[in-house]
PDB file of C-alpha atoms in Angstrom:
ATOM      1  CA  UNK R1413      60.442 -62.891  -9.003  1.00 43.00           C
ATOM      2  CA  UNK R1414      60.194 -64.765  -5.657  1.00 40.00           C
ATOM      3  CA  UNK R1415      59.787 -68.841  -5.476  1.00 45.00           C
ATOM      4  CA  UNK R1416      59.535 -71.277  -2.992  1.00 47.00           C
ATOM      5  CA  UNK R1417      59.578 -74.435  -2.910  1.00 49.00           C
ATOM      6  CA  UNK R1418      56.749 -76.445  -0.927  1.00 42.00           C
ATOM      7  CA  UNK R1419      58.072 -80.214  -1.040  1.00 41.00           C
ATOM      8  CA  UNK R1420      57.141 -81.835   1.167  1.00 40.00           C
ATOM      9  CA  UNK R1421      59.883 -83.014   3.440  1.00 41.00           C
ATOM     10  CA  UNK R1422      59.528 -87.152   3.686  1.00 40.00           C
ATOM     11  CA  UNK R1423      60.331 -87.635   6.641  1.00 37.00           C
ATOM     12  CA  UNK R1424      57.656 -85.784   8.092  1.00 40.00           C
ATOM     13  CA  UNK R1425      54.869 -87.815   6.739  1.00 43.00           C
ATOM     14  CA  UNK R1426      53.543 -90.498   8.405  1.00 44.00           C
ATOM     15  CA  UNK R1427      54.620 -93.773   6.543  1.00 45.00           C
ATOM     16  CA  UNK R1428      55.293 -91.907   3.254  1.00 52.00           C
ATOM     17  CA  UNK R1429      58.593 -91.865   1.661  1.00 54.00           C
ATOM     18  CA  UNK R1430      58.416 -89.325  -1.246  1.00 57.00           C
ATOM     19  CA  UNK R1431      60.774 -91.566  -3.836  1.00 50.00           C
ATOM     20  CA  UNK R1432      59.078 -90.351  -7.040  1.00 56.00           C
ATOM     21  CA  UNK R1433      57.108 -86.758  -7.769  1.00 69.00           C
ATOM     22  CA  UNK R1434      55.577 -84.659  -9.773  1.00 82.00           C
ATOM     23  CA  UNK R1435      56.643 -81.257 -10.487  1.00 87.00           C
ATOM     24  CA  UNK R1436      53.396 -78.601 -10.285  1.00 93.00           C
ATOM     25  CA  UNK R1437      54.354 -75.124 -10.395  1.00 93.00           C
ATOM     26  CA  UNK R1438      51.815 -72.096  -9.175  1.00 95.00           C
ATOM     27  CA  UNK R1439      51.636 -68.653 -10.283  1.00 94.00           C
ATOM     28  CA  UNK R1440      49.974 -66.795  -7.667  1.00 93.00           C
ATOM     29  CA  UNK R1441      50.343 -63.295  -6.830  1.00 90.00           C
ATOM     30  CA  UNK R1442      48.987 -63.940  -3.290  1.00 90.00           C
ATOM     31  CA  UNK R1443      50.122 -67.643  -2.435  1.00 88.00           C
ATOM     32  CA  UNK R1444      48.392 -67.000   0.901  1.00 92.00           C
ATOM     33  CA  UNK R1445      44.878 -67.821  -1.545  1.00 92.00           C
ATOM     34  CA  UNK R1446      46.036 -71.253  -3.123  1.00 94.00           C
ATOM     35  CA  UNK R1447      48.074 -72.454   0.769  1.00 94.00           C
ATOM     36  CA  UNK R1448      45.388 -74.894   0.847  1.00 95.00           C
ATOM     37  CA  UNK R1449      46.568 -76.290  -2.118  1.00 96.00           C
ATOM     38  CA  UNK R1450      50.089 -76.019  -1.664  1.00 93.00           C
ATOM     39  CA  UNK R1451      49.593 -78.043   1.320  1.00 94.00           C
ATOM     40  CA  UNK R1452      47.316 -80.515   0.035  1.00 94.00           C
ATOM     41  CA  UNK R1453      50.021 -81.168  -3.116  1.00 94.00           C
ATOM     42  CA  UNK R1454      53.319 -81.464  -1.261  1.00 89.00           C
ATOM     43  CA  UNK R1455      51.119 -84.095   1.146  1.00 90.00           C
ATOM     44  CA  UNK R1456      50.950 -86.044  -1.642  1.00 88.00           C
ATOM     45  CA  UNK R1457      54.538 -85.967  -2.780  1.00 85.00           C
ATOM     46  CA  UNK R1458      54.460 -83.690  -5.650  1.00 88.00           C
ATOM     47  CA  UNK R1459      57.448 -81.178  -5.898  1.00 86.00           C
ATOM     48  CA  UNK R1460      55.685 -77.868  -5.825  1.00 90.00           C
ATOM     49  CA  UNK R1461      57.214 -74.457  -7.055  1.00 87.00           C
ATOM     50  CA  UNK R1462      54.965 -71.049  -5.985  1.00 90.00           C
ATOM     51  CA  UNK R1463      55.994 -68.345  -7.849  1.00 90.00           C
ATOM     52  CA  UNK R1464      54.575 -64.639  -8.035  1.00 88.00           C
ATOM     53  CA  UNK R1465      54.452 -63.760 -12.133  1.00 87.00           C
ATOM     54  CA  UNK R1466      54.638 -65.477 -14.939  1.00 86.00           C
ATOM     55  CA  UNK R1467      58.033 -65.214 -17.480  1.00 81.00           C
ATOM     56  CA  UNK R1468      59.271 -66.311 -20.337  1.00 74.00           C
ATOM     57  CA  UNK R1469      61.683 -69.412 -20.418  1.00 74.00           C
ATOM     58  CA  UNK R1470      60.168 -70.611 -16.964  1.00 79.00           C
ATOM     59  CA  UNK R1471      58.429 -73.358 -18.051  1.00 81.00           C
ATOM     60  CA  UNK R1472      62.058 -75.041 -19.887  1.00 74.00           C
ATOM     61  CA  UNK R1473      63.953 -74.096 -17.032  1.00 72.00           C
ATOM     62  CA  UNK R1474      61.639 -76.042 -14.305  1.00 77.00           C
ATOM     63  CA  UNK R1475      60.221 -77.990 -16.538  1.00 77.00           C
ATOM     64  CA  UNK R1476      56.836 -78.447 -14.477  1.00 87.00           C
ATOM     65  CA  UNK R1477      54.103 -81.654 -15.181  1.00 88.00           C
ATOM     66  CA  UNK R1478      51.407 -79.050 -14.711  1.00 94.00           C
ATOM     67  CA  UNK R1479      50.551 -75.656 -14.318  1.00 95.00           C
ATOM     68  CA  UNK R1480      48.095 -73.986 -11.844  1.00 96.00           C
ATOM     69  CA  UNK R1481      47.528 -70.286 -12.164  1.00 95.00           C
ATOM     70  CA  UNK R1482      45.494 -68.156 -10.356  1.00 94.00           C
ATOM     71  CA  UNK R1483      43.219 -65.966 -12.382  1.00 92.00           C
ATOM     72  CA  UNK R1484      41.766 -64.611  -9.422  1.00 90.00           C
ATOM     73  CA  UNK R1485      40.943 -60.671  -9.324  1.00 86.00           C
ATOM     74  CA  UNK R1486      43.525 -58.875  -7.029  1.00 81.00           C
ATOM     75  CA  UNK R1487      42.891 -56.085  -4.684  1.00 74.00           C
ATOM     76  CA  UNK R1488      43.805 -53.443  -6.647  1.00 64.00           C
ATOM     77  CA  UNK R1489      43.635 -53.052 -10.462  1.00 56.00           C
ATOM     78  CA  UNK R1490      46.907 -55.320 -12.224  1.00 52.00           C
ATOM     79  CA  UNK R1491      47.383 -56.580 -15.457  1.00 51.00           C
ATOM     80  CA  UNK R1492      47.953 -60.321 -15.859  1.00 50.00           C
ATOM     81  CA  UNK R1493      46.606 -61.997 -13.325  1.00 58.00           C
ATOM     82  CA  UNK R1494      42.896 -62.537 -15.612  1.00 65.00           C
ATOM     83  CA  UNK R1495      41.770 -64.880 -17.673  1.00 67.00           C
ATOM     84  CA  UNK R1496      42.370 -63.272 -20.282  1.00 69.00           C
ATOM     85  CA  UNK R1497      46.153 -61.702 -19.088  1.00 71.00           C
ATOM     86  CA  UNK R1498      46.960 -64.872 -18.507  1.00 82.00           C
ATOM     87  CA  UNK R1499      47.185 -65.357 -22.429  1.00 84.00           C
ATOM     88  CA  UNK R1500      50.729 -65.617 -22.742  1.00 84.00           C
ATOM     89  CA  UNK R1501      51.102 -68.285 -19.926  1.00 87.00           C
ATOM     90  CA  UNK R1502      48.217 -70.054 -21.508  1.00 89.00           C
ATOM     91  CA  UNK R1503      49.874 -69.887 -25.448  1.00 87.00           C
ATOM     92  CA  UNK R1504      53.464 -71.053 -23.744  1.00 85.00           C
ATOM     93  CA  UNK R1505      52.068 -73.977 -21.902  1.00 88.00           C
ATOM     94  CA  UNK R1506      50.238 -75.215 -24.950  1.00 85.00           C
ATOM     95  CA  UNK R1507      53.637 -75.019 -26.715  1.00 80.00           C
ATOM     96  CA  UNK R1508      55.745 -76.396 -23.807  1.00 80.00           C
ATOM     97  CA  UNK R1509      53.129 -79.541 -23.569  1.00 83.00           C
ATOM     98  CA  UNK R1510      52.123 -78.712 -20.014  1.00 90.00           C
ATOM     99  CA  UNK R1511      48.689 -78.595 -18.963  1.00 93.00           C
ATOM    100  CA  UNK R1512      46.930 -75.669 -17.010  1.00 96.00           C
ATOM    101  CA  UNK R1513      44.306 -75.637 -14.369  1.00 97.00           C
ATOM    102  CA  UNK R1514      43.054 -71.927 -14.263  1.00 96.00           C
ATOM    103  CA  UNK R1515      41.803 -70.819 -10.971  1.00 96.00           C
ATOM    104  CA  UNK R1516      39.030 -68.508 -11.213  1.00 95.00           C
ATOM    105  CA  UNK R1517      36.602 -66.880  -9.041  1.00 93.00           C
ATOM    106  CA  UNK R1518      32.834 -67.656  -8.990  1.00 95.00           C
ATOM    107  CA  UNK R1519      31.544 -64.514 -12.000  1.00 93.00           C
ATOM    108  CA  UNK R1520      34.808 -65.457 -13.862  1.00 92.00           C
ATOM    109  CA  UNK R1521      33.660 -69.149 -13.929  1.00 94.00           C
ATOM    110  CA  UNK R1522      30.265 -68.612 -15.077  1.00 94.00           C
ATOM    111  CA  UNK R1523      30.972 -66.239 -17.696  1.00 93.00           C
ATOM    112  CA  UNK R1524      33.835 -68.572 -19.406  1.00 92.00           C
ATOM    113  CA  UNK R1525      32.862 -72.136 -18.348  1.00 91.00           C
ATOM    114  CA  UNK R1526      31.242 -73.309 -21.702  1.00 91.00           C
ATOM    115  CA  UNK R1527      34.125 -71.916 -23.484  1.00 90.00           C
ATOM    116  CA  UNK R1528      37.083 -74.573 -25.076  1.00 87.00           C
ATOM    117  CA  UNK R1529      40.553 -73.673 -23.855  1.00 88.00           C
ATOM    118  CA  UNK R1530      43.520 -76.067 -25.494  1.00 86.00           C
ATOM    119  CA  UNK R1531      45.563 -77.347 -23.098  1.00 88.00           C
ATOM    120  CA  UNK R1532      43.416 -75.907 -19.511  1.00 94.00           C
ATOM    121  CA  UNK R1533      40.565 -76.549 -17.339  1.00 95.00           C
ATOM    122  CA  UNK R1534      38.781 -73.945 -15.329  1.00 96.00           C
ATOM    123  CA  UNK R1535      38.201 -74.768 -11.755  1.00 97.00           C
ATOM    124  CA  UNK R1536      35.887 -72.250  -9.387  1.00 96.00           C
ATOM    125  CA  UNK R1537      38.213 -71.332  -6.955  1.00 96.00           C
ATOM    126  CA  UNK R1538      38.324 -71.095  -3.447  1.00 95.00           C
ATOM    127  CA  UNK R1539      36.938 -75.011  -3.430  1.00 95.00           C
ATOM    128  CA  UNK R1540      37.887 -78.045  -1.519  1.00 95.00           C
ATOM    129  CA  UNK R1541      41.744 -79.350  -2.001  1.00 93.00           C
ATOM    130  CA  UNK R1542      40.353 -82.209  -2.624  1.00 94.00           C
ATOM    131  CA  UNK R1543      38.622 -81.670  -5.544  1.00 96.00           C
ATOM    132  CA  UNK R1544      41.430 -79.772  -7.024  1.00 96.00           C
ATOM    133  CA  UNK R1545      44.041 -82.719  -6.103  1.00 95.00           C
ATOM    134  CA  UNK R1546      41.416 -84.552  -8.144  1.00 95.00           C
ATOM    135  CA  UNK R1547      41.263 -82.476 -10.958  1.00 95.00           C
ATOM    136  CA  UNK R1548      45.081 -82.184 -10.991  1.00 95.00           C
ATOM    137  CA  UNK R1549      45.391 -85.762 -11.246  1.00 93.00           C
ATOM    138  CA  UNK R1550      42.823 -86.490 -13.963  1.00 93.00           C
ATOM    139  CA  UNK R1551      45.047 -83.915 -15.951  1.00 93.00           C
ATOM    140  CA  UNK R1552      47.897 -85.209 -15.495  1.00 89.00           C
ATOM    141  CA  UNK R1553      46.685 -89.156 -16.321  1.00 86.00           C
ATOM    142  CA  UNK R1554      44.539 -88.227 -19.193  1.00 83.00           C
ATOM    143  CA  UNK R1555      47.079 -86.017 -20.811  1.00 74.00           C
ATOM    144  CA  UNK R1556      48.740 -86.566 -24.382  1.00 65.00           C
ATOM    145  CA  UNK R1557      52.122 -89.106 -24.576  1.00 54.00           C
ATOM    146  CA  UNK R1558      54.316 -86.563 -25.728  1.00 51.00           C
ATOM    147  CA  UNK R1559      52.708 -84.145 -23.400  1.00 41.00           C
ATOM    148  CA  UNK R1560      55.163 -82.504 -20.964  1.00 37.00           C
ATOM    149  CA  UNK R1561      58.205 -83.903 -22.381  1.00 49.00           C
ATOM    150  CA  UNK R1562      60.373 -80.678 -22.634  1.00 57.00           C
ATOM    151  CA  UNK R1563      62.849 -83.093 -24.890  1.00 63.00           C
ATOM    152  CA  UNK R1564      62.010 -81.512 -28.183  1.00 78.00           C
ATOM    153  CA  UNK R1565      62.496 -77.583 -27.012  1.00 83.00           C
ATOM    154  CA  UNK R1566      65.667 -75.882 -26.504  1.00 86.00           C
ATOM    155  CA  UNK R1567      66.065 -72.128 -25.003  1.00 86.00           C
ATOM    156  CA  UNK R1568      68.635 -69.667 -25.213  1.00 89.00           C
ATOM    157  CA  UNK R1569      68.065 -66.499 -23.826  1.00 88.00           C
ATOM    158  CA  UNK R1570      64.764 -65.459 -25.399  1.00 86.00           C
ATOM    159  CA  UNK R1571      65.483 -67.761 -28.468  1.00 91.00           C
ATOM    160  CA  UNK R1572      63.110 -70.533 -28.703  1.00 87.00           C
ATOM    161  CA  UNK R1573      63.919 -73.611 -31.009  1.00 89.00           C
ATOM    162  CA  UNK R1574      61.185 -76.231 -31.098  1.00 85.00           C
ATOM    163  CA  UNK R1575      63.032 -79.484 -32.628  1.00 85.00           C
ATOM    164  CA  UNK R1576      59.489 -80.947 -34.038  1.00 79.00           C
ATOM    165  CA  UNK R1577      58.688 -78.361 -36.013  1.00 81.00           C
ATOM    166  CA  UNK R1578      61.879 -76.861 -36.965  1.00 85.00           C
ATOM    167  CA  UNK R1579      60.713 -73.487 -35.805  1.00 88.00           C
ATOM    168  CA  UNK R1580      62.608 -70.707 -34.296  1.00 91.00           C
ATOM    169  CA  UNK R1581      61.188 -67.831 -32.061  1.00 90.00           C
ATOM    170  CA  UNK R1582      63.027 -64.636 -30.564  1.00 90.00           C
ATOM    171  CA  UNK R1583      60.784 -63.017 -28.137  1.00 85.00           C
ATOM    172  CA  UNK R1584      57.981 -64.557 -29.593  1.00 82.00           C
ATOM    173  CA  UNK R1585      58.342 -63.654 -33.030  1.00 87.00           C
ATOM    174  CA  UNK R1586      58.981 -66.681 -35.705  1.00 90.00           C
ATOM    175  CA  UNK R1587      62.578 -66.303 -37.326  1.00 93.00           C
ATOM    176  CA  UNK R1588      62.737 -67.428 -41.089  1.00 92.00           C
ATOM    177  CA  UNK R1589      65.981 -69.794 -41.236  1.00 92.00           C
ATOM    178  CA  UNK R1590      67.543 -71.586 -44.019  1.00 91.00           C
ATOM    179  CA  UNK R1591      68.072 -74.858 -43.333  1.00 88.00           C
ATOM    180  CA  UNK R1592      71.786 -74.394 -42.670  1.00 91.00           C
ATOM    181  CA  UNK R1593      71.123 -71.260 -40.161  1.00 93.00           C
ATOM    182  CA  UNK R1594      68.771 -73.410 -38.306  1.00 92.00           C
ATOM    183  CA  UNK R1595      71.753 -76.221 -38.358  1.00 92.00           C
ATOM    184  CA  UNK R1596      74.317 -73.994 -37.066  1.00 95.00           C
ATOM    185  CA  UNK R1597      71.991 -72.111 -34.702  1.00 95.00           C
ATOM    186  CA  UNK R1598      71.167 -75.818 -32.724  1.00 93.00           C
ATOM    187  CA  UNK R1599      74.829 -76.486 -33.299  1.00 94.00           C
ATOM    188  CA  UNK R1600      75.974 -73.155 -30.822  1.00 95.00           C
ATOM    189  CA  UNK R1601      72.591 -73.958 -28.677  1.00 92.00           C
ATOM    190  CA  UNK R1602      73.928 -77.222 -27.905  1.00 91.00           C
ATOM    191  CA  UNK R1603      77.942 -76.340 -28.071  1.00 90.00           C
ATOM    192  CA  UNK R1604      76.885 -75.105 -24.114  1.00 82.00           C
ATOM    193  CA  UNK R1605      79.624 -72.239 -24.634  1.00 88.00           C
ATOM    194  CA  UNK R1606      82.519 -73.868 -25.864  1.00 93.00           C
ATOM    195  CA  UNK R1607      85.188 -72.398 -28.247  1.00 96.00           C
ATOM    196  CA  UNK R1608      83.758 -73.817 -31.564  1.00 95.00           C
ATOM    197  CA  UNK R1609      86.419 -73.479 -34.713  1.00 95.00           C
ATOM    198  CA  UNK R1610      85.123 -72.844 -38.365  1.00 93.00           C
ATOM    199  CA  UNK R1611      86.696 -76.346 -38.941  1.00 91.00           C
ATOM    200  CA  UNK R1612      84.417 -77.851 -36.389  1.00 93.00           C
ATOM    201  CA  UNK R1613      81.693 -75.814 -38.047  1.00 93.00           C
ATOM    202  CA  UNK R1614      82.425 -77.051 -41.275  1.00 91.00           C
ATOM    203  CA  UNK R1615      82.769 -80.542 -40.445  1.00 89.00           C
ATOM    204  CA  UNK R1616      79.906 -80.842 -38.032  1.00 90.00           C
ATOM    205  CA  UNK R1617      77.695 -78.102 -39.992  1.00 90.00           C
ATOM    206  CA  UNK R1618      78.211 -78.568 -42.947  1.00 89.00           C
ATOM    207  CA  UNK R1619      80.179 -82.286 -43.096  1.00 83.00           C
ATOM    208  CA  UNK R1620      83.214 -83.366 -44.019  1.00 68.00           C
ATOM    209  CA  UNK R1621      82.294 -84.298 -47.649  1.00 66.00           C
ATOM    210  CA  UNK R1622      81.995 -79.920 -47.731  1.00 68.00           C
ATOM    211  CA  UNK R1623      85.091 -78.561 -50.011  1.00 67.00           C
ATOM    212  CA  UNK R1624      84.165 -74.904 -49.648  1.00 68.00           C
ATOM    213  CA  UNK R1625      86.594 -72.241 -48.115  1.00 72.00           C
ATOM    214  CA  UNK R1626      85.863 -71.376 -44.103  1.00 68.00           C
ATOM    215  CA  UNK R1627      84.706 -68.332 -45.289  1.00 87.00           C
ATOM    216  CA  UNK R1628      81.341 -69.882 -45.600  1.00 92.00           C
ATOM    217  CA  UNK R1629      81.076 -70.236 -42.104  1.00 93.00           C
ATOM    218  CA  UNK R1630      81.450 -66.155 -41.538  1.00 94.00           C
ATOM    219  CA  UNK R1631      79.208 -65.750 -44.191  1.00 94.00           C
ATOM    220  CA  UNK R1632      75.940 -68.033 -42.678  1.00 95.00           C
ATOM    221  CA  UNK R1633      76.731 -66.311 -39.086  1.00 96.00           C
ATOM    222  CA  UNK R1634      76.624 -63.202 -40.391  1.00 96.00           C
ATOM    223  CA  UNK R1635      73.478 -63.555 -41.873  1.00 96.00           C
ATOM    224  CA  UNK R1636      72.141 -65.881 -38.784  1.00 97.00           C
ATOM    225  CA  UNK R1637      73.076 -62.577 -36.266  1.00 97.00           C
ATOM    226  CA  UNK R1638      71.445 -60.464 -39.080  1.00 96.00           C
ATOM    227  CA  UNK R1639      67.888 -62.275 -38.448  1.00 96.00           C
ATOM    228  CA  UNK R1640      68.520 -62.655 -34.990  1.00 96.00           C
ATOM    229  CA  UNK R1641      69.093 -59.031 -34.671  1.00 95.00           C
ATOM    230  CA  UNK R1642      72.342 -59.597 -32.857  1.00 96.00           C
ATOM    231  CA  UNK R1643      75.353 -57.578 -33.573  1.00 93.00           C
ATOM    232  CA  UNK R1644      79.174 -58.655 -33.945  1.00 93.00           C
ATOM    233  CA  UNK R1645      80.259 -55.514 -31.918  1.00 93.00           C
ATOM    234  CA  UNK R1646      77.825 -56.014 -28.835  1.00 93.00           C
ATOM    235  CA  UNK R1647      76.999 -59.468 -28.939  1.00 94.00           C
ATOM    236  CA  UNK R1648      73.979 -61.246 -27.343  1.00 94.00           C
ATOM    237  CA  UNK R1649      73.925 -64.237 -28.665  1.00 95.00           C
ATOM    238  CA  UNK R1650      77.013 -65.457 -30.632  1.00 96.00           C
ATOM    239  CA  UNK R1651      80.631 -63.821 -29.690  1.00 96.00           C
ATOM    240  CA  UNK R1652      83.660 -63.816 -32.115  1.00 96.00           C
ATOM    241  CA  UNK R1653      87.035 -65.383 -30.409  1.00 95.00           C
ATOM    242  CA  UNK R1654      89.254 -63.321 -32.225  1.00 93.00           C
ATOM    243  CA  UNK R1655      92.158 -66.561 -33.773  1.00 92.00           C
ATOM    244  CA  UNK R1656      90.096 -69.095 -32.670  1.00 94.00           C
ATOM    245  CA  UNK R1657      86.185 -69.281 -34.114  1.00 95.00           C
ATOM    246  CA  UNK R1658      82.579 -68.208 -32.167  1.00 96.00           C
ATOM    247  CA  UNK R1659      81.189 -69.266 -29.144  1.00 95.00           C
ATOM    248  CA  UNK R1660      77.705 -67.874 -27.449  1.00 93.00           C
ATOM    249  CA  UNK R1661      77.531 -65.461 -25.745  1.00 91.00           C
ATOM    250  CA  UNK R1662      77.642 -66.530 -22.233  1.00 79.00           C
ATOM    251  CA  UNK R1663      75.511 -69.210 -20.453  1.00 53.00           C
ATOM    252  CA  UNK R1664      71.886 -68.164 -20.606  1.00 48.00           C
ATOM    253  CA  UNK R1665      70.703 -72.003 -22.226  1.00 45.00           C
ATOM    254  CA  UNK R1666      67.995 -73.829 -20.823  1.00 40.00           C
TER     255      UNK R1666
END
């Protein structure tokens, strides 16, 4: 996956010192397409990221105002880059908060423009900058409060925790937790890869007012790696420190 970053440099405008932005990030396959837009964005002082495909864990990583992605037909047959192979991106934005302005060509336009898509507008693309710097910005005014705050989501590896709704993902799929998994899973996620003890576990997990034997603690991750499908002999997730307690696996949080 290739990025590039189009910010505009300050002092090269005129006047303009860039002192506060907005992030926008692109998913083009051919950025040559959407330049115009590039251009017209970073003009304007928002921080714009051009990347090639879509993946998941992107959008918590960059953590992006908005979302422009180019639904365009390419030259040669290609999944993903459709309306409707742009699902995915569409389904994580929603979740992530972060608005999406689909570009789409003039037959693509017609055929969906009456239809209701949470979260996106449809924009017949190529078209002025203009009016897409105008669309862009009605988005991101008229948006939701609590829209593209990234506060209530944490990411590790392909594990997805939304904080809200107490929900857990790997890969996509919902994970069933008890209420003490869920505990100690956010209590690794946010441990950043240090050496955690079962006493810190205990206290912190389970609190202090807990009288049960550590052996509780081996027990719920056990069970946790069980239903994360993660294994004690070839860890991805959580690692055993052999005299010392767990720790995750290395440093793929977002």
């Amino acid at each position: 996956m290739r990025e590039q970053n189009f910010m505009t440099d300050p002092s090269s405008q005129t006047g303009m010192l860039c002192s506060l932005t907005q992030r926008v990030m692109i998913i083009s396959p051919l950025p040559d397409r959407v330049r115009s837009l590039l251009v017209a964005l970073s003009a304007e002082c928002f921080d714009v990221f051009s990347l090639h495909e879509f993946n998941k864990g992107m959008l918590p990583a960059l953590q992006p105002e908005l979302l422009v992605y180019d639904a365009l037909p390419l030259p040669l047959p290609s999944e993903g880059h459709t309306l409707e192979g742009g699902a995915e991106l569409l389904a994580d934005a929603r979740d992530y908060h972060v608005p999406v302005l689909v570009l789409l060509d003039a037959p693509s336009f017609e055929e969906h423009k009456d239809e209701e898509f949470p979260g996106a507008e449809l924009l017949k693309w190529p078209a002025l900058p203009e009016e897409a710097l105008s669309r862009i910005h009605s988005m991101l005014e008229n948006r939701p409060a609590q829209a593209g705050s990234l506060e209530d989501i944490r990411v590790f590896k392909d594990i997805r925790v939304d904080l809200r709704k107490m929900k857990v993902e790997r890969s996509g799929v919902r994970v069933e937790l008890t209420k003490t998994e869920y505990d100690l899973l956010l209590y690794f996620i946010h441990s950043d890869g240090s050496v955690l003890t079962r006493e810190m576990l205990l206290d912190d997990v389970w609190g202090s007012q807990f009288y049960g034997g550590s052996n509780v603690v081996d027990v719920h991750i056990k069970t946790l790696r069980k239903k994360l499908k993660d294994s004690a002999v070839s860890p991805r997730y959580i690692v055993t420190v052999r005299g010392a307690g767990y720790r995750l696996a290395d440093d793929g949080l977002h």
